[in-house]
XYZ file of C-alpha atoms in Angstrom:
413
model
C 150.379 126.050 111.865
C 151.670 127.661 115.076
C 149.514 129.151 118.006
C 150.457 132.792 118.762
C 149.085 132.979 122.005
C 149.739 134.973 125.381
C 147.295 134.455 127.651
C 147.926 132.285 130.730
C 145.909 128.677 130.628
C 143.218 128.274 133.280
C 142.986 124.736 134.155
C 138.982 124.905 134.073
C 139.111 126.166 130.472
C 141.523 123.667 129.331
C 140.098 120.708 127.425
C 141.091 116.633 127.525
C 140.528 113.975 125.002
C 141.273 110.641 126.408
C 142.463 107.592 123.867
C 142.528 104.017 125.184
C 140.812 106.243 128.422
C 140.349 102.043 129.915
C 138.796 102.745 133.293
C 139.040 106.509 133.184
C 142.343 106.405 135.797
C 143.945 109.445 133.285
C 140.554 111.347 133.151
C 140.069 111.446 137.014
C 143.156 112.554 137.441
C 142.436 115.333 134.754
C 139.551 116.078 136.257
C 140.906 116.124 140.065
C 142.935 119.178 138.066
C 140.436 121.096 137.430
C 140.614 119.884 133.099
C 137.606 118.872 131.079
C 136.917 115.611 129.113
C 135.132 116.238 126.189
C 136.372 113.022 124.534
C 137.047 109.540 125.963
C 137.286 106.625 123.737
C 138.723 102.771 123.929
C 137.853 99.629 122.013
C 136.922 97.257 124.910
C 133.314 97.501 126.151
C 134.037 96.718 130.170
C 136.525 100.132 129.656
C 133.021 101.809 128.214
C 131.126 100.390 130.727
C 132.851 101.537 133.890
C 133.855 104.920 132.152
C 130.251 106.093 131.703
C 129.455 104.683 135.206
C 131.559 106.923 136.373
C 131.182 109.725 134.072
C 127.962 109.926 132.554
C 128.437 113.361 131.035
C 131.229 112.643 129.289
C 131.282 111.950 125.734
C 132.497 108.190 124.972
C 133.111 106.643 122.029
C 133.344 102.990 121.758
C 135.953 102.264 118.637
C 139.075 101.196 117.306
C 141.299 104.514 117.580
C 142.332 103.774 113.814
C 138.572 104.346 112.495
C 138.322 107.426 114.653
C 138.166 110.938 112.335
C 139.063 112.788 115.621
C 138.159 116.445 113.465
C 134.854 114.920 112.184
C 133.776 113.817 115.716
C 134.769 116.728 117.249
C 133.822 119.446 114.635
C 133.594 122.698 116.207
C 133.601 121.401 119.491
C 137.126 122.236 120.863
C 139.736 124.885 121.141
C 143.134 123.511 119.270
C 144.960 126.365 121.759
C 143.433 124.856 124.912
C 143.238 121.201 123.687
C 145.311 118.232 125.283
C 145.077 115.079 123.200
C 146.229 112.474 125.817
C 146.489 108.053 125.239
C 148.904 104.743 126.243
C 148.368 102.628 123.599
C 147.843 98.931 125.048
C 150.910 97.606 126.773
C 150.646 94.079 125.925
C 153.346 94.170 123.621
C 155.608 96.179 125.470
C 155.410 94.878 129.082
C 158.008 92.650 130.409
C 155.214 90.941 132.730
C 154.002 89.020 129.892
C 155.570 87.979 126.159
C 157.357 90.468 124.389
C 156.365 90.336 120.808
C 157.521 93.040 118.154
C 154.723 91.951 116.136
C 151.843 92.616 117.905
C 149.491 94.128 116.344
C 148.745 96.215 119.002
C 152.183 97.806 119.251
C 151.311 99.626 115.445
C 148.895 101.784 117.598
C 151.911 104.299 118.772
C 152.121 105.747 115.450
C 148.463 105.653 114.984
C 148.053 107.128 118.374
C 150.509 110.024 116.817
C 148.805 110.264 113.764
C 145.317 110.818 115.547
C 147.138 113.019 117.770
C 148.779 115.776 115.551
C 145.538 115.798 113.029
C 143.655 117.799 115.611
C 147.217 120.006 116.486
C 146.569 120.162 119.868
C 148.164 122.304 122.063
C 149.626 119.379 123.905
C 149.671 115.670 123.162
C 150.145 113.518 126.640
C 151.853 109.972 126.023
C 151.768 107.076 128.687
C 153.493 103.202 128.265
C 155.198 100.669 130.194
C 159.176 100.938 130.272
C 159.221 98.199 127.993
C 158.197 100.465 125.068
C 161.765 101.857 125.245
C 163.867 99.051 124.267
C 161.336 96.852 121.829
C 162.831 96.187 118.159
C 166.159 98.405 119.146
C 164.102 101.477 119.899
C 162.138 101.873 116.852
C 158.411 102.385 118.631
C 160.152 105.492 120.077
C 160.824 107.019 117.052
C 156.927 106.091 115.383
C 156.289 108.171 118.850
C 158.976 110.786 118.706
C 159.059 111.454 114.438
C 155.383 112.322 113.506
C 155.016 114.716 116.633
C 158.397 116.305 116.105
C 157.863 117.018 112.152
C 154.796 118.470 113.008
C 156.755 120.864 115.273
C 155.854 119.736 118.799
C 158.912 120.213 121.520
C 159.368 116.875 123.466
C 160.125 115.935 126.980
C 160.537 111.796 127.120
C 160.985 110.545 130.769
C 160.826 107.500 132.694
C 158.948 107.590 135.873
C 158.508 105.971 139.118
C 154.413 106.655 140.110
C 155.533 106.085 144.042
C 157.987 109.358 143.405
C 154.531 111.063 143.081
C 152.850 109.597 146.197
C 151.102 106.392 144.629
C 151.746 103.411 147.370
C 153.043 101.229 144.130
C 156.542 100.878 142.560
C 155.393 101.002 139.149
C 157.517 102.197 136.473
C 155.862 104.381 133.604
C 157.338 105.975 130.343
C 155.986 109.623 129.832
C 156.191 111.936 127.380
C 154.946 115.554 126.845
C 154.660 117.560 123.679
C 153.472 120.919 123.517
C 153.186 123.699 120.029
C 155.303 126.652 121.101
C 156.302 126.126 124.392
C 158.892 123.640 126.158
C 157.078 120.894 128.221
C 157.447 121.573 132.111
C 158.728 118.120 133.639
C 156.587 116.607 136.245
C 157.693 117.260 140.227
C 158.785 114.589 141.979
C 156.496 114.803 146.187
C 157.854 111.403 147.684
C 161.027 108.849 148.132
C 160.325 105.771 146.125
C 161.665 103.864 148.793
C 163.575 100.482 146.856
C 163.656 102.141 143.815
C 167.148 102.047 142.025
C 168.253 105.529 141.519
C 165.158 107.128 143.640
C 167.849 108.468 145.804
C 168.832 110.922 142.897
C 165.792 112.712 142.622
C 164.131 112.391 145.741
C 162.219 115.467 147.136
C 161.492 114.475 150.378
C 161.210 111.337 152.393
C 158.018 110.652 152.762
C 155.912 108.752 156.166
C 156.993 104.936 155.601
C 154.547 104.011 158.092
C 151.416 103.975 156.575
C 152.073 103.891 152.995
C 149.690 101.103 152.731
C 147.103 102.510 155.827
C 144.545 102.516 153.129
C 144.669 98.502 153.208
C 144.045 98.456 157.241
C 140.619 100.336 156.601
C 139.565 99.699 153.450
C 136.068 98.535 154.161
C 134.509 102.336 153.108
C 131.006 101.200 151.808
C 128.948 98.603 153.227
C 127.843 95.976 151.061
C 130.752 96.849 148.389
C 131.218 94.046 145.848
C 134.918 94.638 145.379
C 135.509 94.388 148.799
C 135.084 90.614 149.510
C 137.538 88.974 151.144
C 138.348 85.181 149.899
C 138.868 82.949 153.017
C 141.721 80.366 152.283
C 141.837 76.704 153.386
C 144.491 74.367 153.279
C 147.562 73.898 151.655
C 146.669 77.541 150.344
C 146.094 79.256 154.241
C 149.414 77.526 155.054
C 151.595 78.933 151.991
C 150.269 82.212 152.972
C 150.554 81.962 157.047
C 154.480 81.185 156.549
C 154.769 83.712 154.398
C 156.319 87.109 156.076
C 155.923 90.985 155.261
C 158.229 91.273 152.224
C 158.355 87.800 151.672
C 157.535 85.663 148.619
C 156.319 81.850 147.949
C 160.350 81.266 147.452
C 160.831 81.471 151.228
C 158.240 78.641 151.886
C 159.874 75.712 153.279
C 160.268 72.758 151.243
C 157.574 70.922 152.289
C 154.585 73.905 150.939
C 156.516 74.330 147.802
C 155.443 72.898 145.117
C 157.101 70.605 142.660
C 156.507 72.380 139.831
C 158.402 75.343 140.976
C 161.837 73.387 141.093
C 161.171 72.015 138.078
C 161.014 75.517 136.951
C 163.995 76.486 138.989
C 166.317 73.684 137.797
C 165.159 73.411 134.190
C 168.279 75.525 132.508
C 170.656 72.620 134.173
C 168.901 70.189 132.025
C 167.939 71.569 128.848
C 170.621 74.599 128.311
C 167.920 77.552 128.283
C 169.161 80.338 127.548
C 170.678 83.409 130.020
C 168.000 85.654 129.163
C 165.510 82.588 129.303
C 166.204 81.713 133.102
C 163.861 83.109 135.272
C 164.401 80.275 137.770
C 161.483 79.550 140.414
C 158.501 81.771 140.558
C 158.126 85.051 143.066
C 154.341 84.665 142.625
C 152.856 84.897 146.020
C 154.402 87.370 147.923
C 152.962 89.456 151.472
C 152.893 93.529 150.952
C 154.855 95.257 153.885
C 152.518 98.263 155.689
C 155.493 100.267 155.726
C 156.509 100.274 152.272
C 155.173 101.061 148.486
C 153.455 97.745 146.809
C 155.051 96.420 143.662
C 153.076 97.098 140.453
C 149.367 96.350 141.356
C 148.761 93.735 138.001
C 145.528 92.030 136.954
C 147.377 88.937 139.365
C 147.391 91.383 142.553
C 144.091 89.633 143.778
C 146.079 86.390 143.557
C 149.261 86.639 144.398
C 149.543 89.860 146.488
C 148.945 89.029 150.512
C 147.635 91.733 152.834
C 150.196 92.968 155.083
C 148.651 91.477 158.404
C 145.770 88.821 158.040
C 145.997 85.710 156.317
C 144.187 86.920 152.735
C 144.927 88.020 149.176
C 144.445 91.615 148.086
C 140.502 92.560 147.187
C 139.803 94.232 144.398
C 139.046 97.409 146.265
C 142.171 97.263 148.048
C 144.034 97.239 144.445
C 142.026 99.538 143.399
C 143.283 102.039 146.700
C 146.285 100.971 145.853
C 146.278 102.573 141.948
C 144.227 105.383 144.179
C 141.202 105.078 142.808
C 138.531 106.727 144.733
C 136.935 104.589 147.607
C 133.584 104.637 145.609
C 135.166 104.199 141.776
C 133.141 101.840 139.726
C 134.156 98.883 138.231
C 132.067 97.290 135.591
C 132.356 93.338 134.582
C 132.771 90.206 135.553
C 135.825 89.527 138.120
C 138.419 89.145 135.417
C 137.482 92.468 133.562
C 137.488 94.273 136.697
C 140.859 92.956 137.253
C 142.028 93.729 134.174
C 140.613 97.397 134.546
C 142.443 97.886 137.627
C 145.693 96.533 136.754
C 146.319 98.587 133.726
C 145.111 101.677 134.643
C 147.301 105.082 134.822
C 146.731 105.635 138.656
C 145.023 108.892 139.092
C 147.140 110.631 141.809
C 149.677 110.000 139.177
C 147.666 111.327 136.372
C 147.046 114.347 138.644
C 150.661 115.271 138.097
C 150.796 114.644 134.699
C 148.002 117.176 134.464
C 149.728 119.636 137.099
C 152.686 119.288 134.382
C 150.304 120.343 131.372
C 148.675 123.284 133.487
C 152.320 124.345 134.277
C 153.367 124.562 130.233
C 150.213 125.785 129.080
C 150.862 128.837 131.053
C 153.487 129.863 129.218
C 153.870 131.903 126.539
C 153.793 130.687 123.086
C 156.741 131.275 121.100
C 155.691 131.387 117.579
C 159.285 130.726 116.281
C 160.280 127.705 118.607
C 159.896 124.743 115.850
C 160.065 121.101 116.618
C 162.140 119.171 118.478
C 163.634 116.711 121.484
C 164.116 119.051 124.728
C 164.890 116.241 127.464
C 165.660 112.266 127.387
C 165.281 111.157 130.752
C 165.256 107.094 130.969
C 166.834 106.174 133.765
C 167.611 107.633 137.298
C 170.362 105.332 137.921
C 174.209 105.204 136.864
C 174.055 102.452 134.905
C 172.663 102.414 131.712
C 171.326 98.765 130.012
C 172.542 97.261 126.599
C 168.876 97.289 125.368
C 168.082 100.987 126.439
C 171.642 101.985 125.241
C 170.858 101.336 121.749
C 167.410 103.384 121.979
C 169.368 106.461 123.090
C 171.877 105.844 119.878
C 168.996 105.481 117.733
C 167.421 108.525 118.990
C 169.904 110.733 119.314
C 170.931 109.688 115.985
C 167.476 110.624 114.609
C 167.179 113.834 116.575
C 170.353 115.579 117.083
C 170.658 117.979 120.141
C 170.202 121.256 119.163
C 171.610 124.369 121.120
C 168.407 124.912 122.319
C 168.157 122.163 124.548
C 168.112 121.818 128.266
C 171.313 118.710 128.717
C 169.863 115.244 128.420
C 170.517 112.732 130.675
C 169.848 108.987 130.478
């Protein structure tokens, strides 16, 4: 089934359902685009929770994606020609800030994600993962992704992204890919320098204001009385680790005497027992103080922990992470302190999320072309010039699966 439209999308007509939505940072991005949500779902009732606190008029449902009958739910509902079907299966498996485990069960949820996805035949299908989805079991979660969106005759753009390319105070990484019926995705348009990102020089638009990247964190105190907003006084041993700790810095610098013991036992453990290259890791960054003047690293469910304003003497509150993903001041978070954390660490940020949806406005305002069948239009992994073992053997296996056709814009890796 193709569309055979011509019309030009509005943006206010167009319509969102939002898998594994977690704390909604996708749909208020969406939303900040002028798109409607008439579906949200994830599994995990603090995601429910702080969803319908924040958008009470939006239709939730709280279920495993693989006993979802997305066509039963939705009935008569939606328009398949206006309808974006958009999800980022849980990272877990993927990311390489925890274990790495091709079994998971939760990594099976990419094909079921595509499954659910091309059974409504949407006029789009939005996907959003960690870079570690890329290289897991040689590449083959790629092609679950890739295969059952491609045979049902979606064109593909596949990119890696940088969110602080797109004006989010983070240097998060994020794998993104766009598949529309008829029409060849628009890729996403770079605003900022992701200052101390390999390869940002490449595709930087503009240099953005280094001072103030982080400004958010000097006045972040927006609502009185705000939960999230409590700052944890330190004492001891912990105040002094974090005093001799500089912008930029991390709990390696600490002088000898604040370290702890376990962290050269950490550092020196491949001398003794032969661990492995990969294996290695040597002494923990943990700890580390954010510079005002440059992007964060990836705000984690640890950022209230381990990350150190950039001028007092004081982890990161959760409201300050929160700014950080760019959350609105007065986004609600619902659960106890480790949900909330959670919540905030793996959401898409929304500014981000508002240029995914910019993308999606952009290529539903095309044209359908009734006679453009499936296929892989652009392969963009990596903005620098070197190219890893690992990812090198998903490009193989993909363009092995998917040959280039004519048709298609040059890939590059």
């Amino acid at each position: 089934m193709k569309n055979s439209i011509s019309e030009k999308a509005n943006s206010s007509h167009l319509q969102l359902i939002d898998l594994f939505c977690g704390a909604g940072g996708l749909a208020t991005g969406f939303t900040q685009a002028g798109i409607t949500t008439v579906l949200a779902s994830d599994n995990w009732p603090p995601a429910e929770n702080t969803y319908r606190s924040n958008y009470p008029n939006h239709r939730f449902e709280l279920a495993d994606i693989r006993s979802l009958d997305l066509p039963k739910i939705l009935s008569h509902s939606v328009d398949p020609l206006k309808l974006i079907v958009a999800g980022g299966p849980p990272c877990q498996g993927f990311s390489s800030a925890g274990a790495r485990n091709k079994s998971d069960t939760r990594n099976t949820l990419v094909s079921t994600f595509a499954e659910k996805a091309v059974s409504l035949l949407p006029a789009m299908i939005v996907f959003e993962n960690v870079e570690g989805f890329l290289t897991l079991d040689g590449g083959r979660f790629v092609i679950d992704l890739l295969k059952p969106l491609i045979d049902s005759g979606y064109r593909i753009r596949l990119e890696k992204h940088n969110v602080a390319n797109f004006g989010v105070p983070q240097l998060r990484k994020r794998v993104i890919g766009l598949a529309a019926l008829g029409r060849k995705p628009e890729p996403l348009r770079e605003t900022h320098y992701a200052h101390g990102m390999p390869g940002a020089t490449l595709i930087a638009k503009q240099q953005p204001p280094v001072d103030g990247v982080l400004a958010c964190l000097q006045s972040a105190s927006v609502l009185q009385d705000d939960p999230l907003d409590e700052k944890r006084e330190l004492s001891g041993l912990d105040l002094e680790r974090v005093r001799h700790i500089l912008p930029g810095g991390t709990m390696r610098d600490l002088p000898e005497a604040l370290q702890h013991h376990s962290w050269n036992v950490r550092a020196n453990r491949r001398v003794s027992d032969g661990m492995p290259t990969e294996r290695r890791g040597g002494a923990p960054i943990g700890m580390r103080r954010l510079m005002g003047s440059e992007p964060s690293k990836a705000i984690t469910s640890a950022a209230t922990r381990e990350f150190i304003h950039p001028v007092e003497d004081r982890f990161l509150t959760q409201r300050e992470a929160a700014l950080l993903q760019t959350f609105p001041p007065s986004y609600e978070f619902v659960g106890n302190r480790a949900e909330i954390n959670t919540l905030i660490g793996n959401a898409i940020p929304p500014r981000f999320a508002k240029a995914i949806a910019d993308s999606v406005i952009r290529t539903m305002s095309k044209a359908v072309d009734g006679s453009l069948g499936g296929g892989l239009d652009a392969l963009r992994l990596t903005n620098s010039s070197g190219v890893s073992p690992a990812l090198a053997r998903t490009i193989e296996l993909v363009e092995s699966t998917f040959p280039k056709s004519s048709a298609e814009e040059p890939r590059l890796f």
